[in-house]
Short mmCIF file of C-alpha atoms in Angstrom, two decimals:
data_model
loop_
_atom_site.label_atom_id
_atom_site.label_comp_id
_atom_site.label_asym_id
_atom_site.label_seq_id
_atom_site.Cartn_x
_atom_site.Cartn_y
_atom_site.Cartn_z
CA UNK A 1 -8.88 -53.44 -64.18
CA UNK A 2 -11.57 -51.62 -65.94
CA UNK A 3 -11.91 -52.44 -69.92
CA UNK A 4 -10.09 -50.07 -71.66
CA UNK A 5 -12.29 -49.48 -74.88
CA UNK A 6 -10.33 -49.13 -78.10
CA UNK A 7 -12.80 -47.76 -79.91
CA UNK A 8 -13.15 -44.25 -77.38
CA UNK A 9 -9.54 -43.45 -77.53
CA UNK A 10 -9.65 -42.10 -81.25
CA UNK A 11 -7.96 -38.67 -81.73
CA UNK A 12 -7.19 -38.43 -78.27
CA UNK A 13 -3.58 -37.11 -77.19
CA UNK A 14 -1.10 -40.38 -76.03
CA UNK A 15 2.05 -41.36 -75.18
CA UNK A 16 4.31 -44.66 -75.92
CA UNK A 17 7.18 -46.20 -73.80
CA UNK A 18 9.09 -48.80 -75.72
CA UNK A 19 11.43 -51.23 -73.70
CA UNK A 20 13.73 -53.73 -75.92
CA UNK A 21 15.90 -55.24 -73.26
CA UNK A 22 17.29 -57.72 -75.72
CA UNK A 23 16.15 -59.72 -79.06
CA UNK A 24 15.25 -63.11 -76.61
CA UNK A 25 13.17 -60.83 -74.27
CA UNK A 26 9.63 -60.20 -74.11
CA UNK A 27 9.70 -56.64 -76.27
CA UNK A 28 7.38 -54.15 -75.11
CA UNK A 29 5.45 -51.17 -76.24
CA UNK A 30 2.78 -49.19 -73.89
CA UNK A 31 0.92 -46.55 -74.44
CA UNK A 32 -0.77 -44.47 -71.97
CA UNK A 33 -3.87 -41.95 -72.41
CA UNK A 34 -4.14 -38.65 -70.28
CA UNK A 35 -7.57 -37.68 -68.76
CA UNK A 36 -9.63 -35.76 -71.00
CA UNK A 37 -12.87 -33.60 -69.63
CA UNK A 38 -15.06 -36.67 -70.20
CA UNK A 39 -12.98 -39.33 -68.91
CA UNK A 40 -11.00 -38.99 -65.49
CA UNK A 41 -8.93 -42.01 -66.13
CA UNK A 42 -5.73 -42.30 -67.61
CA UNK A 43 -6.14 -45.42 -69.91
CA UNK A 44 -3.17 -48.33 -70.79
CA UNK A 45 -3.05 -50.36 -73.95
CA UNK A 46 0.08 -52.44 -73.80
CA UNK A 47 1.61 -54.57 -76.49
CA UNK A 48 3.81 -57.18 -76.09
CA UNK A 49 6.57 -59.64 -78.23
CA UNK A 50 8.75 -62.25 -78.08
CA UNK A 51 9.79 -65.05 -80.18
CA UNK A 52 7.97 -68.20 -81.28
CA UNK A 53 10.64 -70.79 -81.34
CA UNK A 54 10.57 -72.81 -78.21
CA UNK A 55 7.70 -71.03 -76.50
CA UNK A 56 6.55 -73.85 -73.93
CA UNK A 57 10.19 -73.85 -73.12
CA UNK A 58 10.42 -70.61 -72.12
CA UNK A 59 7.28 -70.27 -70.42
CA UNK A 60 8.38 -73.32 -68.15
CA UNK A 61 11.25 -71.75 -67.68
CA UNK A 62 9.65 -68.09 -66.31
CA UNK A 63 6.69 -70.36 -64.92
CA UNK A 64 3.68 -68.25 -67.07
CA UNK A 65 1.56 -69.72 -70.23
CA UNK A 66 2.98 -67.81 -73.01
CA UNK A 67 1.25 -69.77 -75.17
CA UNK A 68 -1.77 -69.34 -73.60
CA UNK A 69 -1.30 -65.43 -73.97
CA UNK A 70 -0.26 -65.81 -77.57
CA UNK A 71 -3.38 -67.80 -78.82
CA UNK A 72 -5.45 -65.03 -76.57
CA UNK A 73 -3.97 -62.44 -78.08
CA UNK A 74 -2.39 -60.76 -75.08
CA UNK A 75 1.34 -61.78 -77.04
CA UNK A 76 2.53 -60.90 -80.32
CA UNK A 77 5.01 -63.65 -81.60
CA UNK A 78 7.78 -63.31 -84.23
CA UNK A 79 9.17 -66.33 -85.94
CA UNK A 80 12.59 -67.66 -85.37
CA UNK A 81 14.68 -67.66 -82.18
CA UNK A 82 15.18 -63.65 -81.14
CA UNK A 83 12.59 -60.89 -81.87
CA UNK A 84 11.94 -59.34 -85.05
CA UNK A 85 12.61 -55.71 -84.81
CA UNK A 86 10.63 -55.41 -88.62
CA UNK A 87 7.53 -57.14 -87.18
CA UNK A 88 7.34 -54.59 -84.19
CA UNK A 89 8.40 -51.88 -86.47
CA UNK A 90 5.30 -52.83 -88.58
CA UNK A 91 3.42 -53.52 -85.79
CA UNK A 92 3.39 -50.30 -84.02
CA UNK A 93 2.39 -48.50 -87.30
CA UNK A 94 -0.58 -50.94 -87.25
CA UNK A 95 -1.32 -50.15 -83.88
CA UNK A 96 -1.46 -46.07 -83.93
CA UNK A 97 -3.43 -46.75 -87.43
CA UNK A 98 -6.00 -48.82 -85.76
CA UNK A 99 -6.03 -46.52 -82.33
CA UNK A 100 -6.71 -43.21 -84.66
CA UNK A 101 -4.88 -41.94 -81.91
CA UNK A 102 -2.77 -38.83 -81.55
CA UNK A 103 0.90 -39.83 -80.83
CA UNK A 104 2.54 -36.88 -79.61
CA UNK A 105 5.83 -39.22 -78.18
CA UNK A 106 7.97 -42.30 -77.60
CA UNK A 107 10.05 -42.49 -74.89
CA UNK A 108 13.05 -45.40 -75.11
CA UNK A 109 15.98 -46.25 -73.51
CA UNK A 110 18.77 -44.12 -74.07
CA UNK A 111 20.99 -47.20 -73.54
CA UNK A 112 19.34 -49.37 -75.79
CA UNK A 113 19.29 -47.71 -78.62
CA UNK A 114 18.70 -49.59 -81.38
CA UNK A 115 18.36 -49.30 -85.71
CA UNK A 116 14.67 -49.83 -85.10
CA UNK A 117 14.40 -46.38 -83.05
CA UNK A 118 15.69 -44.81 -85.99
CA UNK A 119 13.92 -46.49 -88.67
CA UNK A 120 10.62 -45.38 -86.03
CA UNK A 121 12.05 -41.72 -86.48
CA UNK A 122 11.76 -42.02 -90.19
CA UNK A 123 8.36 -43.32 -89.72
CA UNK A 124 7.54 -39.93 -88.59
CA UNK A 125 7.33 -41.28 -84.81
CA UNK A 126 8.99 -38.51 -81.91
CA UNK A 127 11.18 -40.83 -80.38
CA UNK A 128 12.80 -39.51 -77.16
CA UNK A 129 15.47 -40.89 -75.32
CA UNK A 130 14.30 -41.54 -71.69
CA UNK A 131 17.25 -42.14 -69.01
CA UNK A 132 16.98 -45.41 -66.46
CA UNK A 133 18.27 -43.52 -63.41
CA UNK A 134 16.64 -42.32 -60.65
CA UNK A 135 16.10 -38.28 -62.00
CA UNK A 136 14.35 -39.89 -64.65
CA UNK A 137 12.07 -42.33 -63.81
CA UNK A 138 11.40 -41.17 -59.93
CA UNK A 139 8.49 -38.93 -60.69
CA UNK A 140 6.84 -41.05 -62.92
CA UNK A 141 7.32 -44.32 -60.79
CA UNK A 142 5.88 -42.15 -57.53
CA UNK A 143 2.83 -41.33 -60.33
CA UNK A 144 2.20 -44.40 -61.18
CA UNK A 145 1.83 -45.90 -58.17
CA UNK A 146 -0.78 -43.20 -56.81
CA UNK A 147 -3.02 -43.60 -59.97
CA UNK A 148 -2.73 -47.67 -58.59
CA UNK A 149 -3.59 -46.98 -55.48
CA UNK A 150 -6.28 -44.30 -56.48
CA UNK A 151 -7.72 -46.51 -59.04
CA UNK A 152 -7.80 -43.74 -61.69
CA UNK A 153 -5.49 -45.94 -64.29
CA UNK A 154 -7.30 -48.14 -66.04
CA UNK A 155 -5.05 -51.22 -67.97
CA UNK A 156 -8.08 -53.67 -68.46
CA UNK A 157 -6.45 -56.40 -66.38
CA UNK A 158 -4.40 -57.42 -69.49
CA UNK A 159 -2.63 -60.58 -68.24
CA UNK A 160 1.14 -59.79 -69.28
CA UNK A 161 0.88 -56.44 -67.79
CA UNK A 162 0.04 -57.74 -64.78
CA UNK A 163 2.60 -60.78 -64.49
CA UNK A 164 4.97 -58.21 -64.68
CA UNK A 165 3.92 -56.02 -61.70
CA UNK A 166 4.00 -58.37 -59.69
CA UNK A 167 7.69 -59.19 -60.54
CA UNK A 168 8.33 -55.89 -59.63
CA UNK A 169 11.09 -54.64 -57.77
CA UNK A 170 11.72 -50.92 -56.78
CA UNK A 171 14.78 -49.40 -55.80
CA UNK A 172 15.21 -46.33 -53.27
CA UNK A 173 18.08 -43.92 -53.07
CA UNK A 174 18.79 -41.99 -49.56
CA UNK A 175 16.92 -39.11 -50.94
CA UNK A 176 13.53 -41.39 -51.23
CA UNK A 177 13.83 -41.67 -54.88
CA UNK A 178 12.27 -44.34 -56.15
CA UNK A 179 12.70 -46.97 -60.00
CA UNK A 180 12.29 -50.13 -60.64
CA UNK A 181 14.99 -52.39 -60.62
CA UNK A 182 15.50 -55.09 -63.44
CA UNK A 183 18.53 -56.78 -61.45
CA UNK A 184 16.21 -56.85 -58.46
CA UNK A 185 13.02 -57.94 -59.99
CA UNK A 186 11.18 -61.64 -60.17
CA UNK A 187 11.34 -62.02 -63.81
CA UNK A 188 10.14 -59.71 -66.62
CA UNK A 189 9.25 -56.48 -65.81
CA UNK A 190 9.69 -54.44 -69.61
CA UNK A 191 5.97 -53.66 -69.34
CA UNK A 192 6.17 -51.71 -66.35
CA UNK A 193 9.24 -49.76 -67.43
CA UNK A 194 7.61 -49.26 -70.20
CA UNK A 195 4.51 -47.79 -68.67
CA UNK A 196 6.56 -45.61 -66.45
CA UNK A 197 8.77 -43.83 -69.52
CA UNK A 198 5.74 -43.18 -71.55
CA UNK A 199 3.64 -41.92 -68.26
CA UNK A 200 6.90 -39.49 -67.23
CA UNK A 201 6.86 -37.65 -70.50
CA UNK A 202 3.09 -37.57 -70.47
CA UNK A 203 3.56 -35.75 -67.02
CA UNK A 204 6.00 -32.89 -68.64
CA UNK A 205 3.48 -31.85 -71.43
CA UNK A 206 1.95 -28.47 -70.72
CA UNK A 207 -1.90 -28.72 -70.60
CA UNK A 208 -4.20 -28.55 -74.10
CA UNK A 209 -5.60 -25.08 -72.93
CA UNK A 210 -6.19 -23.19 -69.84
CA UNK A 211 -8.68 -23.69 -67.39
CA UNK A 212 -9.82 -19.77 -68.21
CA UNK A 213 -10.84 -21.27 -72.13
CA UNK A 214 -13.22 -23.93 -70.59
CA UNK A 215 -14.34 -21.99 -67.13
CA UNK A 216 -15.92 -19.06 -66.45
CA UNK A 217 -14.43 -15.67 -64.69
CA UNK A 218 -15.16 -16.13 -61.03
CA UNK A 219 -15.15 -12.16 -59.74
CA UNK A 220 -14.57 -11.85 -55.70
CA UNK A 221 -15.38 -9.04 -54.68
#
C-alpha cells in the first residue's frame, strides 16, 4: 500500500492493461511500472469508469460507495446510462500526458475488441491483443501474486483496486495453471485483469541494457 508518487514516474518505461467488459461495467485501465536501478518496486496507477446515471443504485446493488469513490477521485464517471468510450479515449491521452511516462504497450482483450482500441491505435498507442486463457495470463497471475506476497508492488492502497481483489476468484487447470475467473468471482474484478495483462507483457520485454553496461568485469582467476 505504499503511495505511489506521480510525480517520480516521468520518462520511465510502463505498461497498460485495459479491460472493457461491457458499456454498464466499471471500465478499467492500469498501468504498471517496472523496477528501475533506483526503485525496486514495480509501481500501479489504476484508473477506473463507469457511468453516472443511477450511481447509488448500483453501488447498493454491488454493496461499495461508488459515489464515495467518485467525489474522491478514485472513479471517473461518464454521463448517461453505459460508458463513454470518447471520455476514456480522451482520458487515457490525459493520463500518459500528465504521467510524462514512456508507454511502450497496451494489452486488451482479444475478445473484446472494440472501435475504441482502434481509434487508441490511431492515437499512436501499441495496442496488443492479450488472450483470457490460461497460456496467457498464467505467468503473469503466478507474478503477481509473488510481488503481493513479497511486498515489492506498490498500488497505493487505491480503494477500487482493492475492492476488486478481494472479489477475486482464480481458476486452476490440472497442470497448476492458474487466471482469474470472472464467472467465479464476488463482483467486479476488471482491475485485476487488468493489472495482470499489462504486468504479462511487461514480463516479455527484454531488459533496457545488460548487466555488463552498468557492472564491472569480475575476472576469476
Amino acid at each position: 500500500a505504499e503511495p505511489v508518487v506521480r510525480e517520480d514516474l516521468a520518462g520511465r518505461p510502463c505498461f497498460g492493461g485495459l479491460d472493457l467488459s461491457t458499456t454498464t461495467d466499471v471500465g478499467a485501465f492500469v498501468l504498471v511500472f517496472p523496477p528501475t536501478e533506483t526503485d525496486a518496486r514495480w509501481r500501479v496507477v489504476p484508473t477506473f469508469w463507469l457511468p453516472d446515471e443511477d450511481l447509488k443504485k448500483r453501488g447498493d446493488r454491488d454493496r461499495v460507495p461508488y459515489q464515495d469513490w467518485a467525489r474522491d477521485g478514485f472513479l471517473r464517471l461518464t454521463e448517461g446510462n453505459v460508458t463513454d468510450y470518447d471520455v476514456i479515449r480522451a482520458d487515457i491521452q490525459a493520463i500518459v500526458e500528465e504521467l510524462r511516462c514512456d508507454l511502450r504497450e497496451v494489452a486488451y482483450d482479444r475478445w473484446n475488441a472494440t472501435q475504441l482500441v482502434t481509434q487508441l491505435s490511431s492515437d499512436g498507442l501499441t495496442m496488443v491483443p492479450f488472450g483470457q486463457g490460461f497460456q496467457s495470463m498464467s505467468a503473469p497471475t503466478k507474478e503477481l501474486a509473488k510481488l503481493l506476497l513479497s511486498g515489492d508492488l506498490a498500488h497505493g492502497d487505491h480503494p477500487v483496486l482493492r475492492w476488486m481483489a478481494a472479489n477475486v476468484s482464480v481458476k486452476e487447470d490440472p497442470a497448476g495453471n492458474l487466471k482469474p475467473d470472472k464467472a467465479t468471482s464476488r463482483q467486479r474484478i476488471d482491475g485485476i485483469v487488468a493489472l495482470i495483462m499489462a504486468l504479462g507483457r511487461a514480463m516479455v520485454q527484454p531488459d533496457a541494457a545488460s548487466i555488463y553496461e552498468t557492472e564491472d568485469l569480475c575476472v576469476i582467476e
